[in-house]
């Protein structure tokens, strides 16, 4: 691992447009299970049954059962050393933005300022009938399914369900960032969900160096990844930042 961290640190210390793409794996050490590892959320809930917009329209009460569990897990979670390491890279002026697939707000809580929430966030509630929007804080945290105050429709959390489009601003900004990056850190994602999984390829098309940090290889590793750093992000990312600091003095 040390040699790969050294190589990644050299790339980062010379980069001018470093971005990061993060997935659920970066929050596992904060106590939030990811989706596709063993014990992940999709082992308990079939995503096509519980996380598809058509399911929500058909039976919102059933989907809210999974949402309450998912949001419940993020409530107690605190940022871990991986989130803090990325916030530090941003403070050092090296990391320009984080594109996250996560909805747990932990990058922001760790101090990262330029965070693009590619799959929305769970703090907003939307009415699919009259388009009203509310903050989740406007509703009691007692397991009651939130309803629209104008038309009484069951509200949907502001997260992107399967079958929904990525928020336009997040999509455009991410494409612009990837297309102008010279290095991308891909942390804790299986890179199987499109279009987020396309972001590293867009960076590579711009000749960016792809640095992947994961417990296991993904579809990227054998194709566009230049440096693969194996291990828990909570351990490897702080080591990487320390190495970058040593290089830039
Ligand atoms: N450190 C680094 N990587 C880790 C760690 C860790 N401590 N723990 C798990 N991982 C890796 C796993 O090996 C896996 O490759 O993180 C990845 C998590 O993959 P997924 O569970 O598929 O999560 P993610 O890639 O974020 O899923 C993308 O799918 O269901 C949708 O909307 C959901 O945003 C999510 C999207």
PDB file of C-alpha atoms and ligand atoms in Angstrom:
ATOM      1  CA  UNK A   1       0.000   0.000   0.000  1.00  0.00           C
ATOM      2  CA  UNK A   2       2.861   2.386   0.821  1.00  0.00           C
ATOM      3  CA  UNK A   3       4.168   2.412  -2.765  1.00  0.00           C
ATOM      4  CA  UNK A   4       0.725   3.159  -4.213  1.00  0.00           C
ATOM      5  CA  UNK A   5       0.172   5.929  -1.675  1.00  0.00           C
ATOM      6  CA  UNK A   6       3.530   7.445  -2.627  1.00  0.00           C
ATOM      7  CA  UNK A   7       2.607   7.393  -6.336  1.00  0.00           C
ATOM      8  CA  UNK A   8      -0.834   8.879  -5.659  1.00  0.00           C
ATOM      9  CA  UNK A   9       0.667  11.601  -3.457  1.00  0.00           C
ATOM     10  CA  UNK A  10       3.086  12.579  -6.238  1.00  0.00           C
ATOM     11  CA  UNK A  11       0.175  12.890  -8.690  1.00  0.00           C
ATOM     12  CA  UNK A  12      -1.923  14.934  -6.257  1.00  0.00           C
ATOM     13  CA  UNK A  13       0.901  17.256  -5.227  1.00  0.00           C
ATOM     14  CA  UNK A  14       1.370  18.240  -8.902  1.00  0.00           C
ATOM     15  CA  UNK A  15      -2.354  18.392  -9.775  1.00  0.00           C
ATOM     16  CA  UNK A  16      -4.112  21.637 -10.641  1.00  0.00           C
ATOM     17  CA  UNK A  17      -7.682  20.293 -11.008  1.00  0.00           C
ATOM     18  CA  UNK A  18      -8.121  17.414  -8.562  1.00  0.00           C
ATOM     19  CA  UNK A  19     -11.686  16.233  -7.902  1.00  0.00           C
ATOM     20  CA  UNK A  20     -13.131  13.341  -5.923  1.00  0.00           C
ATOM     21  CA  UNK A  21     -16.021  10.959  -6.537  1.00  0.00           C
ATOM     22  CA  UNK A  22     -17.211   9.251  -3.360  1.00  0.00           C
ATOM     23  CA  UNK A  23     -19.622   6.432  -2.636  1.00  0.00           C
ATOM     24  CA  UNK A  24     -21.107   4.654   0.367  1.00  0.00           C
ATOM     25  CA  UNK A  25     -17.787   2.993   1.223  1.00  0.00           C
ATOM     26  CA  UNK A  26     -16.358   6.260   2.554  1.00  0.00           C
ATOM     27  CA  UNK A  27     -19.096   6.333   5.224  1.00  0.00           C
ATOM     28  CA  UNK A  28     -18.859   2.693   6.337  1.00  0.00           C
ATOM     29  CA  UNK A  29     -16.360   3.644   9.070  1.00  0.00           C
ATOM     30  CA  UNK A  30     -18.964   6.137  10.310  1.00  0.00           C
ATOM     31  CA  UNK A  31     -21.256   3.185  10.971  1.00  0.00           C
ATOM     32  CA  UNK A  32     -23.394   3.419   7.825  1.00  0.00           C
ATOM     33  CA  UNK A  33     -23.446   0.128   5.901  1.00  0.00           C
ATOM     34  CA  UNK A  34     -22.934   0.443   2.181  1.00  0.00           C
ATOM     35  CA  UNK A  35     -25.342  -1.033  -0.373  1.00  0.00           C
ATOM     36  CA  UNK A  36     -23.648  -3.917  -2.146  1.00  0.00           C
ATOM     37  CA  UNK A  37     -21.075  -5.351   0.263  1.00  0.00           C
ATOM     38  CA  UNK A  38     -22.272  -8.273   2.392  1.00  0.00           C
ATOM     39  CA  UNK A  39     -24.599  -6.897   5.058  1.00  0.00           C
ATOM     40  CA  UNK A  40     -25.327  -3.910   2.820  1.00  0.00           C
ATOM     41  CA  UNK A  41     -28.735  -2.251   2.582  1.00  0.00           C
ATOM     42  CA  UNK A  42     -29.589  -3.918  -0.734  1.00  0.00           C
ATOM     43  CA  UNK A  43     -29.181  -7.319   0.887  1.00  0.00           C
ATOM     44  CA  UNK A  44     -32.203  -6.537   3.045  1.00  0.00           C
ATOM     45  CA  UNK A  45     -34.177  -4.389   0.606  1.00  0.00           C
ATOM     46  CA  UNK A  46     -34.370  -5.161  -3.121  1.00  0.00           C
ATOM     47  CA  UNK A  47     -33.547  -1.747  -4.645  1.00  0.00           C
ATOM     48  CA  UNK A  48     -35.879  -2.326  -7.593  1.00  0.00           C
ATOM     49  CA  UNK A  49     -38.733  -2.911  -5.153  1.00  0.00           C
ATOM     50  CA  UNK A  50     -37.861  -0.322  -2.496  1.00  0.00           C
ATOM     51  CA  UNK A  51     -35.746   2.340  -4.233  1.00  0.00           C
ATOM     52  CA  UNK A  52     -37.460   2.782  -7.612  1.00  0.00           C
ATOM     53  CA  UNK A  53     -39.643   5.838  -8.240  1.00  0.00           C
ATOM     54  CA  UNK A  54     -42.434   3.603  -9.611  1.00  0.00           C
ATOM     55  CA  UNK A  55     -42.494   1.686  -6.306  1.00  0.00           C
ATOM     56  CA  UNK A  56     -42.718   4.949  -4.427  1.00  0.00           C
ATOM     57  CA  UNK A  57     -45.662   6.114  -6.527  1.00  0.00           C
ATOM     58  CA  UNK A  58     -47.370   2.730  -6.099  1.00  0.00           C
ATOM     59  CA  UNK A  59     -46.790   2.184  -2.363  1.00  0.00           C
ATOM     60  CA  UNK A  60     -45.069   5.090  -0.608  1.00  0.00           C
ATOM     61  CA  UNK A  61     -45.740   3.642   2.850  1.00  0.00           C
ATOM     62  CA  UNK A  62     -43.633   0.549   2.019  1.00  0.00           C
ATOM     63  CA  UNK A  63     -40.783   2.667   0.657  1.00  0.00           C
ATOM     64  CA  UNK A  64     -40.858   4.935   3.708  1.00  0.00           C
ATOM     65  CA  UNK A  65     -40.134   1.843   5.838  1.00  0.00           C
ATOM     66  CA  UNK A  66     -36.740   1.548   4.089  1.00  0.00           C
ATOM     67  CA  UNK A  67     -36.200   5.317   4.093  1.00  0.00           C
ATOM     68  CA  UNK A  68     -36.747   5.556   7.864  1.00  0.00           C
ATOM     69  CA  UNK A  69     -34.133   2.843   8.370  1.00  0.00           C
ATOM     70  CA  UNK A  70     -31.683   4.507   5.958  1.00  0.00           C
ATOM     71  CA  UNK A  71     -32.110   8.012   7.398  1.00  0.00           C
ATOM     72  CA  UNK A  72     -32.084   6.566  10.924  1.00  0.00           C
ATOM     73  CA  UNK A  73     -28.605   5.127  10.287  1.00  0.00           C
ATOM     74  CA  UNK A  74     -27.279   8.474   9.104  1.00  0.00           C
ATOM     75  CA  UNK A  75     -28.671  10.412  12.103  1.00  0.00           C
ATOM     76  CA  UNK A  76     -26.138   9.122  14.643  1.00  0.00           C
ATOM     77  CA  UNK A  77     -23.287   8.994  12.117  1.00  0.00           C
ATOM     78  CA  UNK A  78     -20.340  11.366  12.414  1.00  0.00           C
ATOM     79  CA  UNK A  79     -17.694  12.102   9.769  1.00  0.00           C
ATOM     80  CA  UNK A  80     -14.739   9.703   9.909  1.00  0.00           C
ATOM     81  CA  UNK A  81     -11.054  10.314   9.169  1.00  0.00           C
ATOM     82  CA  UNK A  82     -11.637   9.772   5.449  1.00  0.00           C
ATOM     83  CA  UNK A  83     -14.143  12.629   5.253  1.00  0.00           C
ATOM     84  CA  UNK A  84     -11.768  14.823   7.271  1.00  0.00           C
ATOM     85  CA  UNK A  85      -8.845  13.962   4.998  1.00  0.00           C
ATOM     86  CA  UNK A  86     -10.778  15.149   1.932  1.00  0.00           C
ATOM     87  CA  UNK A  87     -11.804  18.334   3.766  1.00  0.00           C
ATOM     88  CA  UNK A  88      -8.110  18.924   4.519  1.00  0.00           C
ATOM     89  CA  UNK A  89      -7.138  18.446   0.863  1.00  0.00           C
ATOM     90  CA  UNK A  90      -9.729  21.102  -0.021  1.00  0.00           C
ATOM     91  CA  UNK A  91      -8.356  23.458   2.660  1.00  0.00           C
ATOM     92  CA  UNK A  92      -4.862  22.933   1.200  1.00  0.00           C
ATOM     93  CA  UNK A  93      -6.256  24.254  -2.090  1.00  0.00           C
ATOM     94  CA  UNK A  94      -5.655  20.925  -3.844  1.00  0.00           C
ATOM     95  CA  UNK A  95      -9.131  19.338  -3.952  1.00  0.00           C
ATOM     96  CA  UNK A  96     -11.487  21.475  -6.060  1.00  0.00           C
ATOM     97  CA  UNK A  97     -14.743  19.583  -5.424  1.00  0.00           C
ATOM     98  CA  UNK A  98     -16.275  16.372  -4.151  1.00  0.00           C
ATOM     99  CA  UNK A  99     -18.985  14.717  -6.211  1.00  0.00           C
ATOM    100  CA  UNK A 100     -20.726  12.418  -3.757  1.00  0.00           C
ATOM    101  CA  UNK A 101     -23.304   9.726  -4.366  1.00  0.00           C
ATOM    102  CA  UNK A 102     -24.035   9.716  -0.634  1.00  0.00           C
ATOM    103  CA  UNK A 103     -26.983  11.425   1.050  1.00  0.00           C
ATOM    104  CA  UNK A 104     -25.552  11.419   4.595  1.00  0.00           C
ATOM    105  CA  UNK A 105     -24.207  15.008   4.610  1.00  0.00           C
ATOM    106  CA  UNK A 106     -20.964  13.779   6.236  1.00  0.00           C
ATOM    107  CA  UNK A 107     -18.643  15.579   3.795  1.00  0.00           C
ATOM    108  CA  UNK A 108     -20.283  18.868   4.714  1.00  0.00           C
ATOM    109  CA  UNK A 109     -20.140  18.051   8.426  1.00  0.00           C
ATOM    110  CA  UNK A 110     -16.416  17.282   8.043  1.00  0.00           C
ATOM    111  CA  UNK A 111     -15.901  20.801   6.676  1.00  0.00           C
ATOM    112  CA  UNK A 112     -15.839  20.218   2.921  1.00  0.00           C
ATOM    113  CA  UNK A 113     -17.396  23.241   1.217  1.00  0.00           C
ATOM    114  CA  UNK A 114     -17.646  22.346  -2.456  1.00  0.00           C
ATOM    115  CA  UNK A 115     -19.768  19.191  -2.355  1.00  0.00           C
ATOM    116  CA  UNK A 116     -22.025  18.176  -5.229  1.00  0.00           C
ATOM    117  CA  UNK A 117     -24.833  15.882  -4.054  1.00  0.00           C
ATOM    118  CA  UNK A 118     -25.231  13.765  -7.167  1.00  0.00           C
ATOM    119  CA  UNK A 119     -28.070  11.693  -5.709  1.00  0.00           C
ATOM    120  CA  UNK A 120     -29.763  14.545  -3.848  1.00  0.00           C
ATOM    121  CA  UNK A 121     -30.113  14.611  -0.109  1.00  0.00           C
ATOM    122  CA  UNK A 122     -32.500  13.321   2.518  1.00  0.00           C
ATOM    123  CA  UNK A 123     -32.953  16.718   4.232  1.00  0.00           C
ATOM    124  CA  UNK A 124     -35.446  17.932   1.634  1.00  0.00           C
ATOM    125  CA  UNK A 125     -39.006  16.536   1.223  1.00  0.00           C
ATOM    126  CA  UNK A 126     -40.833  16.934  -2.091  1.00  0.00           C
ATOM    127  CA  UNK A 127     -44.515  16.685  -3.034  1.00  0.00           C
ATOM    128  CA  UNK A 128     -44.911  14.822  -6.337  1.00  0.00           C
ATOM    129  CA  UNK A 129     -48.461  16.158  -6.730  1.00  0.00           C
ATOM    130  CA  UNK A 130     -48.120  19.921  -6.164  1.00  0.00           C
ATOM    131  CA  UNK A 131     -44.300  20.306  -6.199  1.00  0.00           C
ATOM    132  CA  UNK A 132     -44.197  21.855  -2.742  1.00  0.00           C
ATOM    133  CA  UNK A 133     -40.873  21.409  -0.904  1.00  0.00           C
ATOM    134  CA  UNK A 134     -40.201  21.190   2.839  1.00  0.00           C
ATOM    135  CA  UNK A 135     -37.207  20.668   5.110  1.00  0.00           C
ATOM    136  CA  UNK A 136     -37.224  17.352   6.965  1.00  0.00           C
ATOM    137  CA  UNK A 137     -36.765  19.434  10.152  1.00  0.00           C
ATOM    138  CA  UNK A 138     -40.306  20.770   9.697  1.00  0.00           C
ATOM    139  CA  UNK A 139     -41.633  17.307  10.542  1.00  0.00           C
ATOM    140  CA  UNK A 140     -41.530  15.310  13.799  1.00  0.00           C
ATOM    141  CA  UNK A 141     -38.843  12.632  13.941  1.00  0.00           C
ATOM    142  CA  UNK A 142     -41.270  10.035  15.300  1.00  0.00           C
ATOM    143  CA  UNK A 143     -41.732   7.638  12.406  1.00  0.00           C
ATOM    144  CA  UNK A 144     -44.836   9.400  11.085  1.00  0.00           C
ATOM    145  CA  UNK A 145     -44.831   9.445   7.275  1.00  0.00           C
ATOM    146  CA  UNK A 146     -44.656  13.135   6.274  1.00  0.00           C
ATOM    147  CA  UNK A 147     -47.503  14.589   4.220  1.00  0.00           C
ATOM    148  CA  UNK A 148     -47.788  17.725   2.111  1.00  0.00           C
ATOM    149  CA  UNK A 149     -49.291  20.642   4.024  1.00  0.00           C
ATOM    150  CA  UNK A 150     -51.059  21.877   0.887  1.00  0.00           C
ATOM    151  CA  UNK A 151     -52.509  18.739  -0.690  1.00  0.00           C
ATOM    152  CA  UNK A 152     -51.950  16.027   1.955  1.00  0.00           C
ATOM    153  CA  UNK A 153     -49.976  13.797  -0.473  1.00  0.00           C
ATOM    154  CA  UNK A 154     -47.268  11.584   1.094  1.00  0.00           C
ATOM    155  CA  UNK A 155     -43.962  13.416   0.598  1.00  0.00           C
ATOM    156  CA  UNK A 156     -40.856  11.958  -1.094  1.00  0.00           C
ATOM    157  CA  UNK A 157     -37.335  12.557   0.284  1.00  0.00           C
ATOM    158  CA  UNK A 158     -35.148  14.663  -2.013  1.00  0.00           C
ATOM    159  CA  UNK A 159     -32.958  11.670  -2.880  1.00  0.00           C
ATOM    160  CA  UNK A 160     -32.691  10.345  -6.445  1.00  0.00           C
ATOM    161  CA  UNK A 161     -34.565   7.067  -6.810  1.00  0.00           C
ATOM    162  CA  UNK A 162     -33.818   4.550  -9.529  1.00  0.00           C
ATOM    163  CA  UNK A 163     -35.820   5.652 -12.566  1.00  0.00           C
ATOM    164  CA  UNK A 164     -35.345   9.342 -11.719  1.00  0.00           C
ATOM    165  CA  UNK A 165     -32.988  11.802 -13.380  1.00  0.00           C
ATOM    166  CA  UNK A 166     -29.960  13.343 -11.689  1.00  0.00           C
ATOM    167  CA  UNK A 167     -30.604  16.970 -10.599  1.00  0.00           C
ATOM    168  CA  UNK A 168     -29.690  19.124 -13.607  1.00  0.00           C
ATOM    169  CA  UNK A 169     -27.274  21.399 -11.716  1.00  0.00           C
ATOM    170  CA  UNK A 170     -25.401  18.442 -10.173  1.00  0.00           C
ATOM    171  CA  UNK A 171     -25.206  16.687 -13.532  1.00  0.00           C
ATOM    172  CA  UNK A 172     -23.884  19.723 -15.428  1.00  0.00           C
ATOM    173  CA  UNK A 173     -21.410  20.796 -12.767  1.00  0.00           C
ATOM    174  CA  UNK A 174     -20.051  17.248 -12.379  1.00  0.00           C
ATOM    175  CA  UNK A 175     -19.581  16.887 -16.128  1.00  0.00           C
ATOM    176  CA  UNK A 176     -17.769  20.226 -16.282  1.00  0.00           C
ATOM    177  CA  UNK A 177     -15.518  19.286 -13.359  1.00  0.00           C
ATOM    178  CA  UNK A 178     -14.723  15.804 -14.693  1.00  0.00           C
ATOM    179  CA  UNK A 179     -14.063  17.173 -18.177  1.00  0.00           C
ATOM    180  CA  UNK A 180     -11.530  19.668 -16.841  1.00  0.00           C
ATOM    181  CA  UNK A 181      -9.894  17.539 -14.132  1.00  0.00           C
ATOM    182  CA  UNK A 182      -6.281  16.390 -14.268  1.00  0.00           C
ATOM    183  CA  UNK A 183      -6.715  13.884 -11.426  1.00  0.00           C
ATOM    184  CA  UNK A 184      -9.674  12.159  -9.771  1.00  0.00           C
ATOM    185  CA  UNK A 185      -9.838  10.335  -6.435  1.00  0.00           C
ATOM    186  CA  UNK A 186     -12.507   7.607  -6.617  1.00  0.00           C
ATOM    187  CA  UNK A 187     -13.250   6.568  -3.035  1.00  0.00           C
ATOM    188  CA  UNK A 188     -15.549   3.824  -1.750  1.00  0.00           C
ATOM    189  CA  UNK A 189     -17.764   3.237  -4.752  1.00  0.00           C
ATOM    190  CA  UNK A 190     -18.501   0.039  -6.659  1.00  0.00           C
ATOM    191  CA  UNK A 191     -18.913   2.288  -9.723  1.00  0.00           C
ATOM    192  CA  UNK A 192     -21.859   0.249 -11.001  1.00  0.00           C
ATOM    193  CA  UNK A 193     -24.592   2.903 -11.009  1.00  0.00           C
ATOM    194  CA  UNK A 194     -24.814   5.105 -14.094  1.00  0.00           C
ATOM    195  CA  UNK A 195     -24.407   8.054 -14.693  1.00  0.00           C
ATOM    196  CA  UNK A 196     -22.210   8.539 -11.585  1.00  0.00           C
ATOM    197  CA  UNK A 197     -20.066   5.624 -12.753  1.00  0.00           C
ATOM    198  CA  UNK A 198     -19.336   7.553 -15.955  1.00  0.00           C
ATOM    199  CA  UNK A 199     -17.617  10.417 -14.121  1.00  0.00           C
ATOM    200  CA  UNK A 200     -14.193   8.693 -13.866  1.00  0.00           C
ATOM    201  CA  UNK A 201     -14.373   7.895 -17.604  1.00  0.00           C
ATOM    202  CA  UNK A 202     -15.076  11.562 -18.401  1.00  0.00           C
ATOM    203  CA  UNK A 203     -12.040  12.521 -16.316  1.00  0.00           C
ATOM    204  CA  UNK A 204      -9.933   9.905 -18.092  1.00  0.00           C
ATOM    205  CA  UNK A 205     -11.054  11.298 -21.456  1.00  0.00           C
ATOM    206  CA  UNK A 206      -9.475  14.540 -20.271  1.00  0.00           C
ATOM    207  CA  UNK A 207      -6.294  12.535 -19.577  1.00  0.00           C
ATOM    208  CA  UNK A 208      -6.801  12.771 -15.817  1.00  0.00           C
ATOM    209  CA  UNK A 209      -4.969  10.338 -13.534  1.00  0.00           C
ATOM    210  CA  UNK A 210      -7.489   7.999 -11.871  1.00  0.00           C
ATOM    211  CA  UNK A 211      -6.653   7.099  -8.259  1.00  0.00           C
ATOM    212  CA  UNK A 212      -9.014   4.479  -6.809  1.00  0.00           C
ATOM    213  CA  UNK A 213      -9.366   3.761  -3.080  1.00  0.00           C
ATOM    214  CA  UNK A 214     -11.385   0.680  -2.164  1.00  0.00           C
ATOM    215  CA  UNK A 215     -11.325  -2.588  -0.232  1.00  0.00           C
ATOM    216  CA  UNK A 216     -11.689  -4.493  -3.486  1.00  0.00           C
ATOM    217  CA  UNK A 217     -11.226  -4.059  -7.215  1.00  0.00           C
ATOM    218  CA  UNK A 218     -14.120  -2.657  -9.262  1.00  0.00           C
ATOM    219  CA  UNK A 219     -14.897  -2.422 -12.984  1.00  0.00           C
ATOM    220  CA  UNK A 220     -12.678   0.664 -13.102  1.00  0.00           C
ATOM    221  CA  UNK A 221      -9.624  -1.071 -11.671  1.00  0.00           C
ATOM    222  CA  UNK A 222      -8.816  -3.224 -14.652  1.00  0.00           C
ATOM    223  CA  UNK A 223      -9.570  -0.494 -17.179  1.00  0.00           C
ATOM    224  CA  UNK A 224      -8.959   3.190 -16.382  1.00  0.00           C
ATOM    225  CA  UNK A 225      -7.495   3.169 -12.867  1.00  0.00           C
ATOM    226  CA  UNK A 226      -3.879   4.359 -12.774  1.00  0.00           C
ATOM    227  CA  UNK A 227      -3.254   3.830  -9.049  1.00  0.00           C
ATOM    228  CA  UNK A 228      -5.299   1.424  -6.895  1.00  0.00           C
ATOM    229  CA  UNK A 229      -4.898   1.935  -3.133  1.00  0.00           C
ATOM    230  CA  UNK A 230      -6.330  -1.064  -1.315  1.00  0.00           C
ATOM    231  CA  UNK A 231      -7.676  -0.661   2.207  1.00  0.00           C
ATOM    232  CA  UNK A 232     -10.174   1.175   4.357  1.00  0.00           C
ATOM    233  CA  UNK A 233     -10.517   4.789   3.308  1.00  0.00           C
ATOM    234  CA  UNK A 234     -10.429   5.842   6.977  1.00  0.00           C
ATOM    235  CA  UNK A 235      -6.855   4.557   7.068  1.00  0.00           C
ATOM    236  CA  UNK A 236      -5.575   5.088   3.520  1.00  0.00           C
ATOM    237  CA  UNK A 237      -6.877   8.627   2.920  1.00  0.00           C
ATOM    238  CA  UNK A 238      -5.219  10.204   5.992  1.00  0.00           C
ATOM    239  CA  UNK A 239      -1.952   8.444   5.027  1.00  0.00           C
ATOM    240  CA  UNK A 240      -2.283   9.848   1.513  1.00  0.00           C
ATOM    241  CA  UNK A 241      -2.807  13.388   2.806  1.00  0.00           C
ATOM    242  CA  UNK A 242       0.200  13.067   5.139  1.00  0.00           C
ATOM    243  CA  UNK A 243       2.323  11.952   2.158  1.00  0.00           C
ATOM    244  CA  UNK A 244       1.068  14.897   0.066  1.00  0.00           C
ATOM    245  CA  UNK A 245       1.996  17.288   2.876  1.00  0.00           C
ATOM    246  CA  UNK A 246       5.476  15.753   3.075  1.00  0.00           C
ATOM    247  CA  UNK A 247       5.941  16.296  -0.660  1.00  0.00           C
ATOM    248  CA  UNK A 248       4.748  19.898  -0.826  1.00  0.00           C
ATOM    249  CA  UNK A 249       6.436  20.859   2.447  1.00  0.00           C
TER     250      UNK A 249
HETATM  251  N1  LIG B   1     -13.069   1.915   2.530  1.00  0.00           N
HETATM  252  C1  LIG B   1     -13.055   1.949   1.172  1.00  0.00           C
HETATM  253  N2  LIG B   1     -13.996   1.343   0.402  1.00  0.00           N
HETATM  254  C2  LIG B   1     -14.977   0.680   1.041  1.00  0.00           C
HETATM  255  C3  LIG B   1     -15.062   0.602   2.446  1.00  0.00           C
HETATM  256  C4  LIG B   1     -14.051   1.259   3.190  1.00  0.00           C
HETATM  257  N3  LIG B   1     -14.030   1.228   4.537  1.00  0.00           N
HETATM  258  N4  LIG B   1     -16.165  -0.142   2.772  1.00  0.00           N
HETATM  259  C5  LIG B   1     -16.738  -0.505   1.605  1.00  0.00           C
HETATM  260  N5  LIG B   1     -16.026  -0.025   0.565  1.00  0.00           N
HETATM  261  C6  LIG B   1     -16.309  -0.155  -0.870  1.00  0.00           C
HETATM  262  C7  LIG B   1     -16.917  -1.472  -1.268  1.00  0.00           C
HETATM  263  O1  LIG B   1     -15.885  -2.419  -1.554  1.00  0.00           O
HETATM  264  C8  LIG B   1     -17.697  -1.077  -2.535  1.00  0.00           C
HETATM  265  O2  LIG B   1     -16.878  -1.168  -3.683  1.00  0.00           O
HETATM  266  O3  LIG B   1     -17.276   0.819  -1.184  1.00  0.00           O
HETATM  267  C9  LIG B   1     -18.056   0.382  -2.288  1.00  0.00           C
HETATM  268  C10 LIG B   1     -19.511   0.588  -1.953  1.00  0.00           C
HETATM  269  O4  LIG B   1     -20.249   0.236  -3.094  1.00  0.00           O
HETATM  270  P1  LIG B   1     -21.858   0.327  -3.054  1.00  0.00           P
HETATM  271  O5  LIG B   1     -22.348  -0.325  -1.819  1.00  0.00           O
HETATM  272  O6  LIG B   1     -22.340  -0.143  -4.388  1.00  0.00           O
HETATM  273  O7  LIG B   1     -22.148   1.884  -2.872  1.00  0.00           O
HETATM  274  P2  LIG B   1     -22.080   3.000  -4.000  1.00  0.00           P
HETATM  275  O8  LIG B   1     -21.010   2.711  -4.985  1.00  0.00           O
HETATM  276  O9  LIG B   1     -22.021   4.307  -3.309  1.00  0.00           O
HETATM  277  O10 LIG B   1     -23.509   2.854  -4.708  1.00  0.00           O
HETATM  278  C11 LIG B   1     -23.825   3.807  -5.703  1.00  0.00           C
HETATM  279  O11 LIG B   1     -26.055   2.908  -5.792  1.00  0.00           O
HETATM  280  O12 LIG B   1     -27.958   2.076  -4.874  1.00  0.00           O
HETATM  281  C12 LIG B   1     -27.374   3.217  -5.348  1.00  0.00           C
HETATM  282  O13 LIG B   1     -28.029   5.356  -4.697  1.00  0.00           O
HETATM  283  C13 LIG B   1     -27.242   4.276  -4.292  1.00  0.00           C
HETATM  284  O14 LIG B   1     -25.619   6.069  -4.284  1.00  0.00           O
HETATM  285  C14 LIG B   1     -25.772   4.654  -4.314  1.00  0.00           C
HETATM  286  C15 LIG B   1     -25.295   4.090  -5.637  1.00  0.00           C
END
